[in-house]
Amino acid sequence: MLSPNLLRKLESLAERHEEVGRMLSDATVISDNTRFRELSQEYARLDPVAAGLAALNQARRDLQDADSWRDDPEMRALADEEMPRLKTEIEALENRLGLLLIPADARDEANLFLEIRAGTGGDEAALFAGDLFRMYARYAEKKRWPLEVLSANPGEHGGYREIIARIEGRGAFSKFKFESGTHRVQRVPDTETQGRIHTSAATVAILPEMDDIADVDIAPGDIKTDTFRASGAGGQHVNKTDSAIRITHLPTGIVVECQDERSQHKNRARAMSLLKARLLDEQRAKQNAAQAESRRLQVGSGDRSQRIRTYNFPQGRITDHRVEGLTLYKLPEILAGDLDELIERLTLENQADELKLLTEGAA
């Protein structure tokens, strides 16, 4: 149920919607293209709030009317039929309106950097890191989001010790942002002769590539840049020039590499963008740590030290440890890039977390 404070916020937004509607019919606003466009965008953002609040108020009036019918013996049966339906409708409308009050994540529409690193488990951890990369690559392919590998350090027997890629697509970060953390796998490795199940791990980091990332200030004296020859598959594509770039941020010790492009200039630009994303992520991690005391639920925390998910091959299941009861027996499908059900559950859970915090703050 919406608290009085949240209801007042919604009513204030609905009043603003009405005010903006009147302004859009003003001749002086119509003649100003920039002002008209800004107000039109604001009107469109507020429209779901105004429409939802109007529907909620109407449903509440209908419920009052139905309740009054109970005094009439001839109308009581109709009232008993209508009241449960109206109560369900009111609850759904309140939930929908509450979600509209959750501040939008400015990063949701951004492209992203995907970083996967093998953890404990030796060769098996590298193989698992490769499995995770293929899973994300196939998901990006299904969404028609281009993926480019910026740097890769292959494992000795396959997979990757580390791989960093960039995924480009509107809304990409909103789908990937809950993947940051430690992923654990339980399976019998190909090298295991006695059929014993091993547990290995890999860490995933999802960093948004923000338009305003230029605001991250990096002094020229704080970075050390090295060039080296990019590794290739051989043949005519062997890189014969030192076009790959490695940048070290001296104050933090963060090192980034990019060797995807044959142009040193493009590799440098990609590496700087990745470095800024890392520094921005580090700043946010410190802020999240400071707020952790007040945050009860951590679905969207992005804490990479947190074990978020287990992939159990013998049982064909995936369990996400941040959401109670989130176990799917669809391991092959998910590893093939069918991530929508998992992502939707995590998104809904995070929205519930945010709404709970919003409701408690407005109490």
mmCIF file of C-alpha atoms in Angstrom:
data_model
loop_
_atom_site.group_PDB
_atom_site.id
_atom_site.type_symbol
_atom_site.label_atom_id
_atom_site.label_comp_id
_atom_site.label_asym_id
_atom_site.label_seq_id
_atom_site.Cartn_x
_atom_site.Cartn_y
_atom_site.Cartn_z
ATOM 1 C CA MET A 1 0.000 0.000 0.000
ATOM 2 C CA LEU A 2 1.304 3.461 -0.882
ATOM 3 C CA SER A 3 2.228 5.581 2.121
ATOM 4 C CA PRO A 4 0.728 9.092 2.422
ATOM 5 C CA ASN A 5 4.132 10.620 1.587
ATOM 6 C CA LEU A 6 4.504 8.567 -1.607
ATOM 7 C CA LEU A 7 0.929 9.399 -2.556
ATOM 8 C CA ARG A 8 1.677 13.105 -2.134
ATOM 9 C CA LYS A 9 4.718 12.728 -4.400
ATOM 10 C CA LEU A 10 2.566 11.082 -7.052
ATOM 11 C CA GLU A 11 -0.092 13.794 -6.785
ATOM 12 C CA SER A 12 2.603 16.463 -7.136
ATOM 13 C CA LEU A 13 3.906 14.781 -10.306
ATOM 14 C CA ALA A 14 0.369 14.519 -11.696
ATOM 15 C CA GLU A 15 -0.141 18.254 -11.047
ATOM 16 C CA ARG A 16 3.117 18.978 -12.858
ATOM 17 C CA HIS A 17 1.903 16.837 -15.767
ATOM 18 C CA GLU A 18 -1.235 18.973 -15.999
ATOM 19 C CA GLU A 19 0.804 22.181 -15.755
ATOM 20 C CA VAL A 20 3.190 21.083 -18.523
ATOM 21 C CA GLY A 21 0.194 20.165 -20.686
ATOM 22 C CA ARG A 22 -1.099 23.724 -20.389
ATOM 23 C CA MET A 23 2.350 25.152 -21.148
ATOM 24 C CA LEU A 24 2.588 23.075 -24.341
ATOM 25 C CA SER A 25 -0.455 24.887 -25.731
ATOM 26 C CA ASP A 26 1.122 28.293 -25.067
ATOM 27 C CA ALA A 27 2.071 30.113 -28.295
ATOM 28 C CA THR A 28 5.385 31.368 -26.894
ATOM 29 C CA VAL A 29 6.413 27.815 -25.971
ATOM 30 C CA ILE A 30 5.318 26.422 -29.346
ATOM 31 C CA SER A 31 7.496 29.001 -31.126
ATOM 32 C CA ASP A 32 10.561 27.983 -29.093
ATOM 33 C CA ASN A 33 11.638 24.622 -30.535
ATOM 34 C CA THR A 34 14.096 23.787 -27.746
ATOM 35 C CA ARG A 35 11.683 24.651 -24.941
ATOM 36 C CA PHE A 36 8.832 22.828 -26.671
ATOM 37 C CA ARG A 37 10.963 19.677 -27.099
ATOM 38 C CA GLU A 38 12.089 19.712 -23.447
ATOM 39 C CA LEU A 39 8.535 20.125 -22.156
ATOM 40 C CA SER A 40 7.233 17.455 -24.540
ATOM 41 C CA GLN A 41 9.799 14.997 -23.171
ATOM 42 C CA GLU A 42 8.873 15.883 -19.585
ATOM 43 C CA TYR A 43 5.166 15.466 -20.408
ATOM 44 C CA ALA A 44 5.844 12.008 -21.880
ATOM 45 C CA ARG A 45 7.830 10.970 -18.774
ATOM 46 C CA LEU A 46 5.028 12.105 -16.446
ATOM 47 C CA ASP A 47 2.207 10.656 -18.515
ATOM 48 C CA PRO A 48 2.345 7.124 -16.999
ATOM 49 C CA VAL A 49 2.225 8.643 -13.482
ATOM 50 C CA ALA A 50 -0.794 10.828 -14.263
ATOM 51 C CA ALA A 51 -2.637 8.006 -16.050
ATOM 52 C CA GLY A 52 -1.818 5.490 -13.316
ATOM 53 C CA LEU A 53 -2.905 7.820 -10.519
ATOM 54 C CA ALA A 54 -6.183 8.574 -12.317
ATOM 55 C CA ALA A 55 -6.814 4.839 -12.722
ATOM 56 C CA LEU A 56 -6.007 4.251 -9.034
ATOM 57 C CA ASN A 57 -8.384 6.975 -7.855
ATOM 58 C CA GLN A 58 -11.144 5.596 -10.088
ATOM 59 C CA ALA A 59 -10.588 2.052 -8.798
ATOM 60 C CA ARG A 60 -10.761 3.296 -5.211
ATOM 61 C CA ARG A 61 -14.038 5.110 -5.917
ATOM 62 C CA ASP A 62 -15.414 1.962 -7.540
ATOM 63 C CA LEU A 63 -14.421 -0.029 -4.452
ATOM 64 C CA GLN A 64 -16.253 2.406 -2.186
ATOM 65 C CA ASP A 65 -19.341 2.142 -4.380
ATOM 66 C CA ALA A 66 -19.195 -1.663 -4.356
ATOM 67 C CA ASP A 67 -18.829 -1.663 -0.577
ATOM 68 C CA SER A 68 -21.961 0.491 -0.261
ATOM 69 C CA TRP A 69 -23.900 -2.064 -2.325
ATOM 70 C CA ARG A 70 -23.526 -4.590 0.474
ATOM 71 C CA ASP A 71 -26.294 -2.832 2.389
ATOM 72 C CA ASP A 72 -28.711 -3.730 -0.406
ATOM 73 C CA PRO A 73 -29.697 -7.450 -0.300
ATOM 74 C CA GLU A 74 -30.261 -7.429 -4.060
ATOM 75 C CA MET A 75 -26.789 -5.949 -4.771
ATOM 76 C CA ARG A 76 -24.784 -7.856 -2.153
ATOM 77 C CA ALA A 77 -23.887 -10.732 -4.469
ATOM 78 C CA LEU A 78 -22.577 -8.297 -7.106
ATOM 79 C CA ALA A 79 -20.588 -6.452 -4.432
ATOM 80 C CA ASP A 80 -19.024 -9.716 -3.213
ATOM 81 C CA GLU A 81 -18.004 -10.449 -6.786
ATOM 82 C CA GLU A 82 -16.614 -6.986 -7.597
ATOM 83 C CA MET A 83 -14.737 -6.140 -4.396
ATOM 84 C CA PRO A 84 -11.984 -8.834 -4.628
ATOM 85 C CA ARG A 85 -11.349 -7.899 -8.275
ATOM 86 C CA LEU A 86 -11.111 -4.195 -7.418
ATOM 87 C CA LYS A 87 -8.780 -4.835 -4.461
ATOM 88 C CA THR A 88 -6.458 -6.833 -6.733
ATOM 89 C CA GLU A 89 -6.559 -4.060 -9.329
ATOM 90 C CA ILE A 90 -5.775 -1.406 -6.699
ATOM 91 C CA GLU A 91 -2.810 -3.405 -5.388
ATOM 92 C CA ALA A 92 -1.417 -3.804 -8.919
ATOM 93 C CA LEU A 93 -1.851 -0.089 -9.652
ATOM 94 C CA GLU A 94 -0.142 0.876 -6.389
ATOM 95 C CA ASN A 95 2.804 -1.396 -7.175
ATOM 96 C CA ARG A 96 3.104 0.026 -10.696
ATOM 97 C CA LEU A 97 2.975 3.615 -9.421
ATOM 98 C CA GLY A 98 5.558 2.834 -6.750
ATOM 99 C CA LEU A 99 7.960 1.566 -9.418
ATOM 100 C CA LEU A 100 7.502 4.813 -11.357
ATOM 101 C CA LEU A 101 8.895 6.691 -8.342
ATOM 102 C CA ILE A 102 12.144 4.723 -8.355
ATOM 103 C CA PRO A 103 14.881 7.016 -9.717
ATOM 104 C CA ALA A 104 16.033 5.952 -13.172
ATOM 105 C CA ASP A 105 19.548 4.540 -13.367
ATOM 106 C CA ALA A 106 21.377 6.933 -15.682
ATOM 107 C CA ARG A 107 23.686 4.084 -16.702
ATOM 108 C CA ASP A 108 20.952 1.792 -18.011
ATOM 109 C CA GLU A 109 21.146 2.937 -21.639
ATOM 110 C CA ALA A 110 24.958 2.802 -21.749
ATOM 111 C CA ASN A 111 27.313 0.507 -23.615
ATOM 112 C CA LEU A 112 29.510 -1.567 -21.332
ATOM 113 C CA PHE A 113 32.848 -3.199 -20.718
ATOM 114 C CA LEU A 114 32.708 -6.884 -19.803
ATOM 115 C CA GLU A 115 35.636 -8.272 -17.797
ATOM 116 C CA ILE A 116 35.932 -11.956 -16.930
ATOM 117 C CA ARG A 117 38.835 -13.385 -14.909
ATOM 118 C CA ALA A 118 39.543 -16.957 -13.884
ATOM 119 C CA GLY A 119 39.607 -17.430 -10.114
ATOM 120 C CA THR A 120 40.327 -20.486 -7.989
ATOM 121 C CA GLY A 121 40.494 -23.767 -9.840
ATOM 122 C CA GLY A 122 43.471 -23.575 -12.189
ATOM 123 C CA ASP A 123 42.837 -24.751 -15.751
ATOM 124 C CA GLU A 124 39.207 -25.557 -14.970
ATOM 125 C CA ALA A 125 38.633 -21.950 -13.834
ATOM 126 C CA ALA A 126 40.000 -20.701 -17.166
ATOM 127 C CA LEU A 127 37.702 -23.081 -19.047
ATOM 128 C CA PHE A 128 34.754 -21.828 -16.998
ATOM 129 C CA ALA A 129 35.718 -18.204 -17.751
ATOM 130 C CA GLY A 130 35.554 -19.187 -21.418
ATOM 131 C CA ASP A 131 32.091 -20.692 -20.904
ATOM 132 C CA LEU A 132 30.880 -17.465 -19.273
ATOM 133 C CA PHE A 133 32.293 -15.361 -22.097
ATOM 134 C CA ARG A 134 30.533 -17.489 -24.716
ATOM 135 C CA MET A 135 27.285 -17.271 -22.734
ATOM 136 C CA TYR A 136 27.412 -13.467 -22.703
ATOM 137 C CA ALA A 137 28.572 -13.282 -26.328
ATOM 138 C CA ARG A 138 25.614 -15.402 -27.449
ATOM 139 C CA TYR A 139 23.197 -13.299 -25.416
ATOM 140 C CA ALA A 140 24.606 -10.116 -26.989
ATOM 141 C CA GLU A 141 24.292 -11.727 -30.426
ATOM 142 C CA LYS A 142 20.615 -12.538 -29.788
ATOM 143 C CA LYS A 143 20.057 -8.900 -28.850
ATOM 144 C CA ARG A 144 21.979 -7.793 -31.970
ATOM 145 C CA TRP A 145 24.506 -5.929 -29.839
ATOM 146 C CA PRO A 146 27.997 -5.812 -31.385
ATOM 147 C CA LEU A 147 30.770 -7.252 -29.196
ATOM 148 C CA GLU A 148 34.473 -6.543 -29.636
ATOM 149 C CA VAL A 149 37.268 -8.211 -27.666
ATOM 150 C CA LEU A 150 39.693 -5.595 -26.345
ATOM 151 C CA SER A 151 42.213 -7.978 -24.823
ATOM 152 C CA ALA A 152 42.429 -11.673 -24.038
ATOM 153 C CA ASN A 153 44.832 -13.893 -22.109
ATOM 154 C CA PRO A 154 44.029 -17.510 -23.090
ATOM 155 C CA GLY A 155 44.295 -20.375 -20.620
ATOM 156 C CA GLU A 156 46.921 -23.034 -21.186
ATOM 157 C CA HIS A 157 44.304 -25.708 -21.946
ATOM 158 C CA GLY A 158 41.548 -23.479 -23.316
ATOM 159 C CA GLY A 159 39.265 -20.782 -22.026
ATOM 160 C CA TYR A 160 40.717 -17.563 -20.652
ATOM 161 C CA ARG A 161 42.761 -16.446 -17.694
ATOM 162 C CA GLU A 162 41.314 -13.016 -18.476
ATOM 163 C CA ILE A 163 39.211 -11.532 -21.259
ATOM 164 C CA ILE A 164 37.898 -7.989 -21.651
ATOM 165 C CA ALA A 165 35.288 -7.016 -24.220
ATOM 166 C CA ARG A 166 33.090 -4.077 -25.109
ATOM 167 C CA ILE A 167 29.381 -4.512 -25.849
ATOM 168 C CA GLU A 168 27.533 -1.779 -27.689
ATOM 169 C CA GLY A 169 23.763 -1.459 -27.623
ATOM 170 C CA ARG A 170 20.994 0.715 -26.255
ATOM 171 C CA GLY A 171 19.964 -0.641 -22.876
ATOM 172 C CA ALA A 172 22.864 -3.109 -22.776
ATOM 173 C CA PHE A 173 24.003 -2.114 -19.287
ATOM 174 C CA SER A 174 20.471 -2.483 -17.871
ATOM 175 C CA LYS A 175 20.522 -6.167 -18.874
ATOM 176 C CA PHE A 176 24.079 -6.991 -17.807
ATOM 177 C CA LYS A 177 24.447 -4.904 -14.642
ATOM 178 C CA PHE A 178 23.464 -7.670 -12.209
ATOM 179 C CA GLU A 179 26.178 -10.019 -13.519
ATOM 180 C CA SER A 180 29.036 -8.473 -11.521
ATOM 181 C CA GLY A 181 30.346 -10.839 -8.875
ATOM 182 C CA THR A 182 31.884 -14.256 -8.356
ATOM 183 C CA HIS A 183 30.421 -17.109 -10.421
ATOM 184 C CA ARG A 184 31.043 -20.651 -9.182
ATOM 185 C CA VAL A 185 30.939 -23.877 -11.206
ATOM 186 C CA GLN A 186 30.559 -27.443 -9.949
ATOM 187 C CA ARG A 187 31.358 -30.171 -12.478
ATOM 188 C CA VAL A 188 33.689 -33.021 -13.383
ATOM 189 C CA PRO A 189 36.591 -31.529 -15.372
ATOM 190 C CA ASP A 190 37.706 -33.224 -18.586
ATOM 191 C CA THR A 191 41.070 -33.866 -16.947
ATOM 192 C CA GLU A 192 39.506 -35.687 -13.963
ATOM 193 C CA THR A 193 40.024 -39.436 -14.334
ATOM 194 C CA GLN A 194 38.089 -40.555 -11.235
ATOM 195 C CA GLY A 195 34.855 -38.664 -11.899
ATOM 196 C CA ARG A 196 35.155 -36.339 -8.924
ATOM 197 C CA ILE A 197 33.247 -33.059 -8.956
ATOM 198 C CA HIS A 198 35.456 -29.989 -8.711
ATOM 199 C CA THR A 199 34.483 -26.462 -7.713
ATOM 200 C CA SER A 200 36.046 -23.541 -9.579
ATOM 201 C CA ALA A 201 35.262 -19.859 -9.878
ATOM 202 C CA ALA A 202 35.528 -16.834 -12.135
ATOM 203 C CA THR A 203 34.802 -13.184 -11.463
ATOM 204 C CA VAL A 204 32.743 -10.951 -13.735
ATOM 205 C CA ALA A 205 32.820 -7.157 -13.803
ATOM 206 C CA ILE A 206 30.342 -5.036 -15.765
ATOM 207 C CA LEU A 207 31.431 -1.424 -16.242
ATOM 208 C CA PRO A 208 29.224 1.165 -17.984
ATOM 209 C CA GLU A 209 30.746 3.257 -20.756
ATOM 210 C CA MET A 210 29.215 6.594 -19.865
ATOM 211 C CA ASP A 211 28.865 9.650 -22.079
ATOM 212 C CA ASP A 212 29.935 11.841 -19.178
ATOM 213 C CA ILE A 213 32.948 9.705 -18.390
ATOM 214 C CA ALA A 214 35.148 12.569 -19.575
ATOM 215 C CA ASP A 215 34.357 14.100 -16.173
ATOM 216 C CA VAL A 216 36.775 11.579 -14.645
ATOM 217 C CA ASP A 217 39.921 13.657 -14.340
ATOM 218 C CA ILE A 218 43.189 11.874 -15.156
ATOM 219 C CA ALA A 219 46.344 13.954 -14.941
ATOM 220 C CA PRO A 220 48.862 13.191 -17.711
ATOM 221 C CA GLY A 221 51.544 12.575 -15.105
ATOM 222 C CA ASP A 222 49.395 9.896 -13.433
ATOM 223 C CA ILE A 223 49.565 7.451 -16.338
ATOM 224 C CA LYS A 224 52.312 5.361 -17.897
ATOM 225 C CA THR A 225 51.706 4.164 -21.465
ATOM 226 C CA ASP A 226 53.450 1.197 -23.091
ATOM 227 C CA THR A 227 53.075 -0.117 -26.623
ATOM 228 C CA PHE A 228 53.554 -3.729 -27.647
ATOM 229 C CA ARG A 229 52.834 -6.034 -30.537
ATOM 230 C CA ALA A 230 49.330 -7.488 -30.458
ATOM 231 C CA SER A 231 49.048 -11.247 -30.638
ATOM 232 C CA GLY A 232 47.104 -12.620 -33.586
ATOM 233 C CA ALA A 233 45.970 -15.818 -35.209
ATOM 234 C CA GLY A 234 48.760 -15.720 -37.765
ATOM 235 C CA GLY A 235 48.709 -15.452 -41.545
ATOM 236 C CA GLN A 236 48.040 -12.106 -43.147
ATOM 237 C CA HIS A 237 46.509 -10.717 -39.935
ATOM 238 C CA VAL A 238 49.689 -10.932 -37.838
ATOM 239 C CA ASN A 239 50.299 -7.488 -36.379
ATOM 240 C CA LYS A 240 53.756 -6.358 -37.465
ATOM 241 C CA THR A 241 53.633 -3.046 -35.584
ATOM 242 C CA ASP A 242 53.507 -2.131 -31.909
ATOM 243 C CA SER A 243 49.863 -1.027 -32.049
ATOM 244 C CA ALA A 244 48.627 -2.590 -28.793
ATOM 245 C CA ILE A 245 48.406 -0.258 -25.809
ATOM 246 C CA ARG A 246 48.925 -0.835 -22.088
ATOM 247 C CA ILE A 247 48.105 2.048 -19.725
ATOM 248 C CA THR A 248 48.996 2.014 -16.034
ATOM 249 C CA HIS A 249 47.279 4.440 -13.680
ATOM 250 C CA LEU A 250 50.072 5.102 -11.203
ATOM 251 C CA PRO A 251 48.037 6.375 -8.189
ATOM 252 C CA THR A 252 45.792 3.279 -8.127
ATOM 253 C CA GLY A 253 47.912 0.668 -9.905
ATOM 254 C CA ILE A 254 45.065 -0.096 -12.330
ATOM 255 C CA VAL A 255 46.356 -1.536 -15.618
ATOM 256 C CA VAL A 256 44.302 -1.678 -18.831
ATOM 257 C CA GLU A 257 45.182 -3.059 -22.238
ATOM 258 C CA CYS A 258 43.667 -2.872 -25.683
ATOM 259 C CA GLN A 259 44.980 -4.799 -28.668
ATOM 260 C CA ASP A 260 41.843 -5.300 -30.745
ATOM 261 C CA GLU A 261 42.388 -2.554 -33.295
ATOM 262 C CA ARG A 262 45.309 -2.397 -35.719
ATOM 263 C CA SER A 263 45.415 1.363 -35.132
ATOM 264 C CA GLN A 264 47.453 2.448 -32.117
ATOM 265 C CA HIS A 265 45.334 5.607 -31.904
ATOM 266 C CA LYS A 266 42.077 3.605 -31.640
ATOM 267 C CA ASN A 267 43.580 1.233 -29.096
ATOM 268 C CA ARG A 268 44.728 4.174 -26.982
ATOM 269 C CA ALA A 269 41.234 5.727 -27.076
ATOM 270 C CA ARG A 270 39.596 2.400 -26.093
ATOM 271 C CA ALA A 271 42.117 1.851 -23.282
ATOM 272 C CA MET A 272 41.550 5.358 -21.877
ATOM 273 C CA SER A 273 37.782 4.833 -21.983
ATOM 274 C CA LEU A 274 38.182 1.543 -20.109
ATOM 275 C CA LEU A 275 40.504 3.146 -17.549
ATOM 276 C CA LYS A 276 37.992 5.907 -16.857
ATOM 277 C CA ALA A 277 35.221 3.316 -16.504
ATOM 278 C CA ARG A 278 37.364 1.403 -13.982
ATOM 279 C CA LEU A 279 38.082 4.545 -11.965
ATOM 280 C CA LEU A 280 34.397 5.520 -11.988
ATOM 281 C CA ASP A 281 33.489 1.997 -10.854
ATOM 282 C CA GLU A 282 36.005 2.217 -8.024
ATOM 283 C CA GLN A 283 34.469 5.488 -6.845
ATOM 284 C CA ARG A 284 30.988 3.948 -6.893
ATOM 285 C CA ALA A 285 32.253 0.860 -5.029
ATOM 286 C CA LYS A 286 33.471 3.100 -2.197
ATOM 287 C CA GLN A 287 30.114 4.888 -2.095
ATOM 288 C CA ASN A 288 28.248 1.566 -2.042
ATOM 289 C CA ALA A 289 30.448 0.331 0.800
ATOM 290 C CA ALA A 290 29.617 3.464 2.790
ATOM 291 C CA GLN A 291 25.909 2.899 2.197
ATOM 292 C CA ALA A 292 25.974 -0.857 2.864
ATOM 293 C CA GLU A 293 24.891 -0.424 6.473
ATOM 294 C CA SER A 294 21.554 1.028 5.377
ATOM 295 C CA ARG A 295 21.011 -1.266 2.402
ATOM 296 C CA ARG A 296 19.304 -4.512 3.344
ATOM 297 C CA LEU A 297 19.198 -6.152 -0.075
ATOM 298 C CA GLN A 298 22.143 -6.367 -2.406
ATOM 299 C CA VAL A 299 20.904 -7.572 -5.819
ATOM 300 C CA GLY A 300 22.180 -4.468 -7.563
ATOM 301 C CA SER A 301 25.246 -3.779 -5.432
ATOM 302 C CA GLY A 302 27.763 -4.910 -8.050
ATOM 303 C CA ASP A 303 30.098 -6.196 -5.334
ATOM 304 C CA ARG A 304 32.510 -8.451 -7.226
ATOM 305 C CA SER A 305 33.730 -10.137 -4.044
ATOM 306 C CA GLN A 306 30.241 -11.515 -3.511
ATOM 307 C CA ARG A 307 29.476 -15.060 -4.670
ATOM 308 C CA ILE A 308 26.367 -14.462 -6.716
ATOM 309 C CA ARG A 309 25.709 -17.653 -8.669
ATOM 310 C CA THR A 310 26.448 -21.382 -8.846
ATOM 311 C CA TYR A 311 26.369 -23.432 -12.050
ATOM 312 C CA ASN A 312 25.882 -27.091 -11.076
ATOM 313 C CA PHE A 313 26.470 -29.358 -14.091
ATOM 314 C CA PRO A 314 25.576 -32.756 -12.538
ATOM 315 C CA GLN A 315 22.111 -31.423 -11.601
ATOM 316 C CA GLY A 316 21.743 -29.133 -14.633
ATOM 317 C CA ARG A 317 20.823 -26.181 -12.441
ATOM 318 C CA ILE A 318 21.767 -22.573 -11.869
ATOM 319 C CA THR A 319 21.184 -20.967 -8.468
ATOM 320 C CA ASP A 320 21.421 -17.215 -7.906
ATOM 321 C CA HIS A 321 22.244 -16.707 -4.228
ATOM 322 C CA ARG A 322 20.977 -13.118 -4.040
ATOM 323 C CA VAL A 323 17.341 -14.099 -4.503
ATOM 324 C CA GLU A 324 15.695 -16.689 -2.293
ATOM 325 C CA GLY A 325 14.341 -19.539 -4.366
ATOM 326 C CA LEU A 326 15.946 -18.435 -7.641
ATOM 327 C CA THR A 327 17.016 -21.822 -9.033
ATOM 328 C CA LEU A 328 16.509 -22.706 -12.688
ATOM 329 C CA TYR A 329 17.017 -26.193 -14.120
ATOM 330 C CA LYS A 330 17.982 -24.784 -17.493
ATOM 331 C CA LEU A 331 21.766 -24.890 -17.406
ATOM 332 C CA PRO A 332 22.365 -25.796 -21.093
ATOM 333 C CA GLU A 333 19.891 -23.168 -22.328
ATOM 334 C CA ILE A 334 21.345 -20.422 -20.115
ATOM 335 C CA LEU A 335 24.925 -21.219 -21.121
ATOM 336 C CA ALA A 336 23.711 -20.985 -24.726
ATOM 337 C CA GLY A 337 22.767 -17.357 -24.067
ATOM 338 C CA ASP A 338 19.128 -17.730 -23.011
ATOM 339 C CA LEU A 339 19.454 -15.298 -20.104
ATOM 340 C CA ASP A 340 16.155 -13.410 -20.317
ATOM 341 C CA GLU A 341 14.302 -15.277 -17.554
ATOM 342 C CA LEU A 342 17.228 -14.938 -15.154
ATOM 343 C CA ILE A 343 17.728 -11.239 -15.910
ATOM 344 C CA GLU A 344 14.003 -10.507 -15.583
ATOM 345 C CA ARG A 345 13.855 -12.150 -12.140
ATOM 346 C CA LEU A 346 16.879 -10.160 -10.952
ATOM 347 C CA THR A 347 15.441 -6.916 -12.349
ATOM 348 C CA LEU A 348 12.094 -7.444 -10.599
ATOM 349 C CA GLU A 349 13.837 -8.319 -7.338
ATOM 350 C CA ASN A 350 15.957 -5.185 -7.536
ATOM 351 C CA GLN A 351 12.875 -3.064 -8.218
ATOM 352 C CA ALA A 352 11.225 -4.580 -5.146
ATOM 353 C CA ASP A 353 14.337 -3.765 -3.100
ATOM 354 C CA GLU A 354 14.358 -0.170 -4.327
ATOM 355 C CA LEU A 355 10.634 0.239 -3.685
ATOM 356 C CA LYS A 356 11.043 -1.123 -0.152
ATOM 357 C CA LEU A 357 13.799 1.393 0.573
ATOM 358 C CA LEU A 358 11.705 4.182 -0.967
ATOM 359 C CA THR A 359 8.682 3.226 1.124
ATOM 360 C CA GLU A 360 10.706 3.035 4.335
ATOM 361 C CA GLY A 361 12.281 6.418 3.571
ATOM 362 C CA ALA A 362 8.888 8.003 3.022
ATOM 363 C CA ALA A 363 7.302 6.495 6.121
#
